[in-house]
Coordinates of C-alpha atoms and ligand atoms in Angstrom, one line a residue:
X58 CA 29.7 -11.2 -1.6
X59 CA 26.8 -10.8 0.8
X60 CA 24.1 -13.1 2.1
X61 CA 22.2 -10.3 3.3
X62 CA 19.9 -10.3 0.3
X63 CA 16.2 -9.8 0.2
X64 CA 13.4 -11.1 -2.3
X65 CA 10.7 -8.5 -3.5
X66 CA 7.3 -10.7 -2.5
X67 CA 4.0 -9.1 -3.7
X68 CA 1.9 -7.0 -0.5
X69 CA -1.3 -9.3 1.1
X70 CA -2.7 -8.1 3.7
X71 CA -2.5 -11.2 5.6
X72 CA 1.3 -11.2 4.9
X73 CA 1.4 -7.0 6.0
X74 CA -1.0 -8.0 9.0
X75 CA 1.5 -7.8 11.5
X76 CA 3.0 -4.3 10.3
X77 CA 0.2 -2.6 9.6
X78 CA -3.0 -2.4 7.1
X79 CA -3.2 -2.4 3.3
X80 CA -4.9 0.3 2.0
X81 CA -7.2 -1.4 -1.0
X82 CA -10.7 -0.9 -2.0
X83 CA -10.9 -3.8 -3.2
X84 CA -13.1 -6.4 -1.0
X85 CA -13.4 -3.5 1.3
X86 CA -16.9 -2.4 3.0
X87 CA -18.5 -0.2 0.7
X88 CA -21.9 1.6 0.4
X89 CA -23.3 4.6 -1.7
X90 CA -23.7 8.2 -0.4
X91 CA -24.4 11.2 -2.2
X92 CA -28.0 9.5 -3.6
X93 CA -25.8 7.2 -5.2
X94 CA -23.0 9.8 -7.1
X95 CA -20.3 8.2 -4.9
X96 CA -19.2 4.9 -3.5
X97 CA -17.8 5.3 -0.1
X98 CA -14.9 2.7 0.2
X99 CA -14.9 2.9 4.5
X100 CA -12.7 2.7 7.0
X101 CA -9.8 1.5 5.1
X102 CA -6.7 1.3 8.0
X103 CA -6.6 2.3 11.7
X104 CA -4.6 5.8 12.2
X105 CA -2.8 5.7 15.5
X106 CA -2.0 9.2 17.5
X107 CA -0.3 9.1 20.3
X108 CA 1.7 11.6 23.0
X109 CA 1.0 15.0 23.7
X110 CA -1.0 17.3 21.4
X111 CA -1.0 14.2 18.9
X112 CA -2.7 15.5 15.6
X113 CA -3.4 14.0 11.9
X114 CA -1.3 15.5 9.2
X115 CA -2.1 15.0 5.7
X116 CA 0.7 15.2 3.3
X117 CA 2.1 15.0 -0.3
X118 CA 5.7 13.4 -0.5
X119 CA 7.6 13.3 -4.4
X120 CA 9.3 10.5 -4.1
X121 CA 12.1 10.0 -6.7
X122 CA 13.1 6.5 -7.8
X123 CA 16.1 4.5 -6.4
X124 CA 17.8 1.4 -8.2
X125 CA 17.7 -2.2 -7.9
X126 CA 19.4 -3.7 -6.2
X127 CA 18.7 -1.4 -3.3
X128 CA 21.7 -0.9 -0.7
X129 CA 19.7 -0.8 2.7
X130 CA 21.2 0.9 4.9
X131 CA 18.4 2.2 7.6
X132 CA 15.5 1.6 8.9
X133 CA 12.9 4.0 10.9
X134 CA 9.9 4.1 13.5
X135 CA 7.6 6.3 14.3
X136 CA 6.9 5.7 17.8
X137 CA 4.0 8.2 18.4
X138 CA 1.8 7.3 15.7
X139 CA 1.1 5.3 12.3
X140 CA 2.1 6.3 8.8
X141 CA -0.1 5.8 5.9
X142 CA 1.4 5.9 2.3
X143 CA -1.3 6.0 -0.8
X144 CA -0.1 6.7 -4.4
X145 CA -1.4 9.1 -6.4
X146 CA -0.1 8.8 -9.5
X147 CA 1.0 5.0 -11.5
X148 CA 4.1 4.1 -9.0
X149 CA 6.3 1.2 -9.0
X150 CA 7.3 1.3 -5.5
X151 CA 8.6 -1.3 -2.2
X152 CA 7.5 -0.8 1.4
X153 CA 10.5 -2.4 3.7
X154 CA 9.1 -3.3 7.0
X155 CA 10.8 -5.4 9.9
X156 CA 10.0 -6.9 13.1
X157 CA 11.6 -6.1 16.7
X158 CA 13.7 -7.8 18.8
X159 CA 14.1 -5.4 21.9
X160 CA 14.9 -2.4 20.2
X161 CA 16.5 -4.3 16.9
X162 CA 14.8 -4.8 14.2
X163 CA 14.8 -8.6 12.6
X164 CA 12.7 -10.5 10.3
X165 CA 13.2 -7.6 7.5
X166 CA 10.3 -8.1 4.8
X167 CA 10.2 -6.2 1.2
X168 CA 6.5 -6.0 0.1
X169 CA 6.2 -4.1 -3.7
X170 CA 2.5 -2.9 -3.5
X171 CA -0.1 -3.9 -6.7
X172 CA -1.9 -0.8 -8.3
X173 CA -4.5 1.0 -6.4
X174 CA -3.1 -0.7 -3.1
X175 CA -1.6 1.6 -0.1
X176 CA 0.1 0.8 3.5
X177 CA -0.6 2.0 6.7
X178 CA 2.4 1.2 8.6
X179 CA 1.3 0.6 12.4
X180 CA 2.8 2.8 15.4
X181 CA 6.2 1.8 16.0
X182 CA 6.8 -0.5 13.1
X183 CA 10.2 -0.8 11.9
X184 CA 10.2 0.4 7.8
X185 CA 12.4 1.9 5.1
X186 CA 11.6 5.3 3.8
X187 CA 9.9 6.0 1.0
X188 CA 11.4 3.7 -1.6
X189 CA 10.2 4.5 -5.3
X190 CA 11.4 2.4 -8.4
X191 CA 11.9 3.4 -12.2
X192 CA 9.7 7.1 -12.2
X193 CA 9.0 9.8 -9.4
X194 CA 5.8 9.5 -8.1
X195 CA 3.6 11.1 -5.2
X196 CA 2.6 9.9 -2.3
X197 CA -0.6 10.8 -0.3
X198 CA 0.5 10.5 3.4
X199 CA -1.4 10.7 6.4
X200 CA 1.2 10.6 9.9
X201 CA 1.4 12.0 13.3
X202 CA 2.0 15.8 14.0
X203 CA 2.7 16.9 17.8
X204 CA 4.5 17.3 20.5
X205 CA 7.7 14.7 21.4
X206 CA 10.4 13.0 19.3
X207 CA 8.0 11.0 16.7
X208 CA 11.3 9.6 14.6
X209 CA 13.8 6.7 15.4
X210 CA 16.1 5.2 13.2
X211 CA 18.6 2.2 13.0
X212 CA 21.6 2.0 10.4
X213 CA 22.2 -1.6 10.0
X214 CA 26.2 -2.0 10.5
X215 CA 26.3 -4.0 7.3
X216 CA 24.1 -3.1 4.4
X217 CA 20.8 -5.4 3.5
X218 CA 20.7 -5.9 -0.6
X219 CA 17.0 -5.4 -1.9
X220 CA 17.2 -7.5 -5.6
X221 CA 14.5 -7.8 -7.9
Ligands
UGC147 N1 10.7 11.3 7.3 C1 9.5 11.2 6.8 O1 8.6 12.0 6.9 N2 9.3 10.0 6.0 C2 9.6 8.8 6.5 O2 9.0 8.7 7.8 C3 9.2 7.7 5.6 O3 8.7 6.7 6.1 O4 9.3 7.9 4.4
NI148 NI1 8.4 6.8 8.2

């Protein structure tokens, strides 16, 4: 029996503030272009580069789902850049994000994103990997390309359980 269990709570930004930015047009700035054919939803999250020869990459991850409850076992940073995770298809998914505490990370937080909402996980954030639920689904990701070691991970020596 473990007390090392976290609660699912919905994704605010004001709760994701200190992690990064949610990605969601809604109350966003906004304004037409294209004489009025499209709705520019503008300037959604702040992309961070950093190190040598950093550059943007845009990607497509296929995430496949994992259970509840979740046996979490690691945790990542990225510590030359941000990572941005939008969905492109109906997902059901968790982003895991944690404080640090010189190096450790503490405070670990399980967000489950609404519909048409996204994360940009700030530079050197402590987070899970991609962590789909119930169907595969894809991921529009914008990260860090570049020179230097852009990945750290922590295994946590006992597991974390993720319930619903
Ligand atoms: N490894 C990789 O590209 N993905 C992870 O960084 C992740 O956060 O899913
Ligand atoms: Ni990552």
């Amino acid at each position: 029996m473990t007390d090392r269990i976290l609660a699912i709570e919905p994704l605010t930004a004001e709760a994701f503030a200190s992690f990064g930015q949610v990605i969601d047009a809604a109350g966003a700035h906004h304004y037409p272009i294209n004489n009025g054919m499209t709705e520019r939803y503008h300037d959604l999250a702040r992309v961070e580069l950093g190190g040598v020869h950093a550059r943007p990459l845009i990607s497509i991850f296929h995430g496949q789902p994992y259970a509840l409850p979740l046996s979490l076992k690691l945790v990542e940073r990225h510590p030359l850049g941000s990572q941005a995770f939008y969905p492109l298809d109906d997902a059901n998914w968790l982003v895991i994000v944690a404080e640090d505490d010189h190096g450790t990370p503490t405070g670990l937080r399980v967000f489950r994103p609404a519909p048409d909402q996204g994360v940009n996980i700030a530079m050197n954030t402590w987070h899970g990997v991609l962590t789909v639920l119930e169907r595969s689904a894809r991921f529009l990701v914008v990260d860090r390309g570049g020179d230097g070691v852009n990945l750290e991970e922590h295994h946590f020596a006992e597991p974390w359980l993720v319930k619903a």
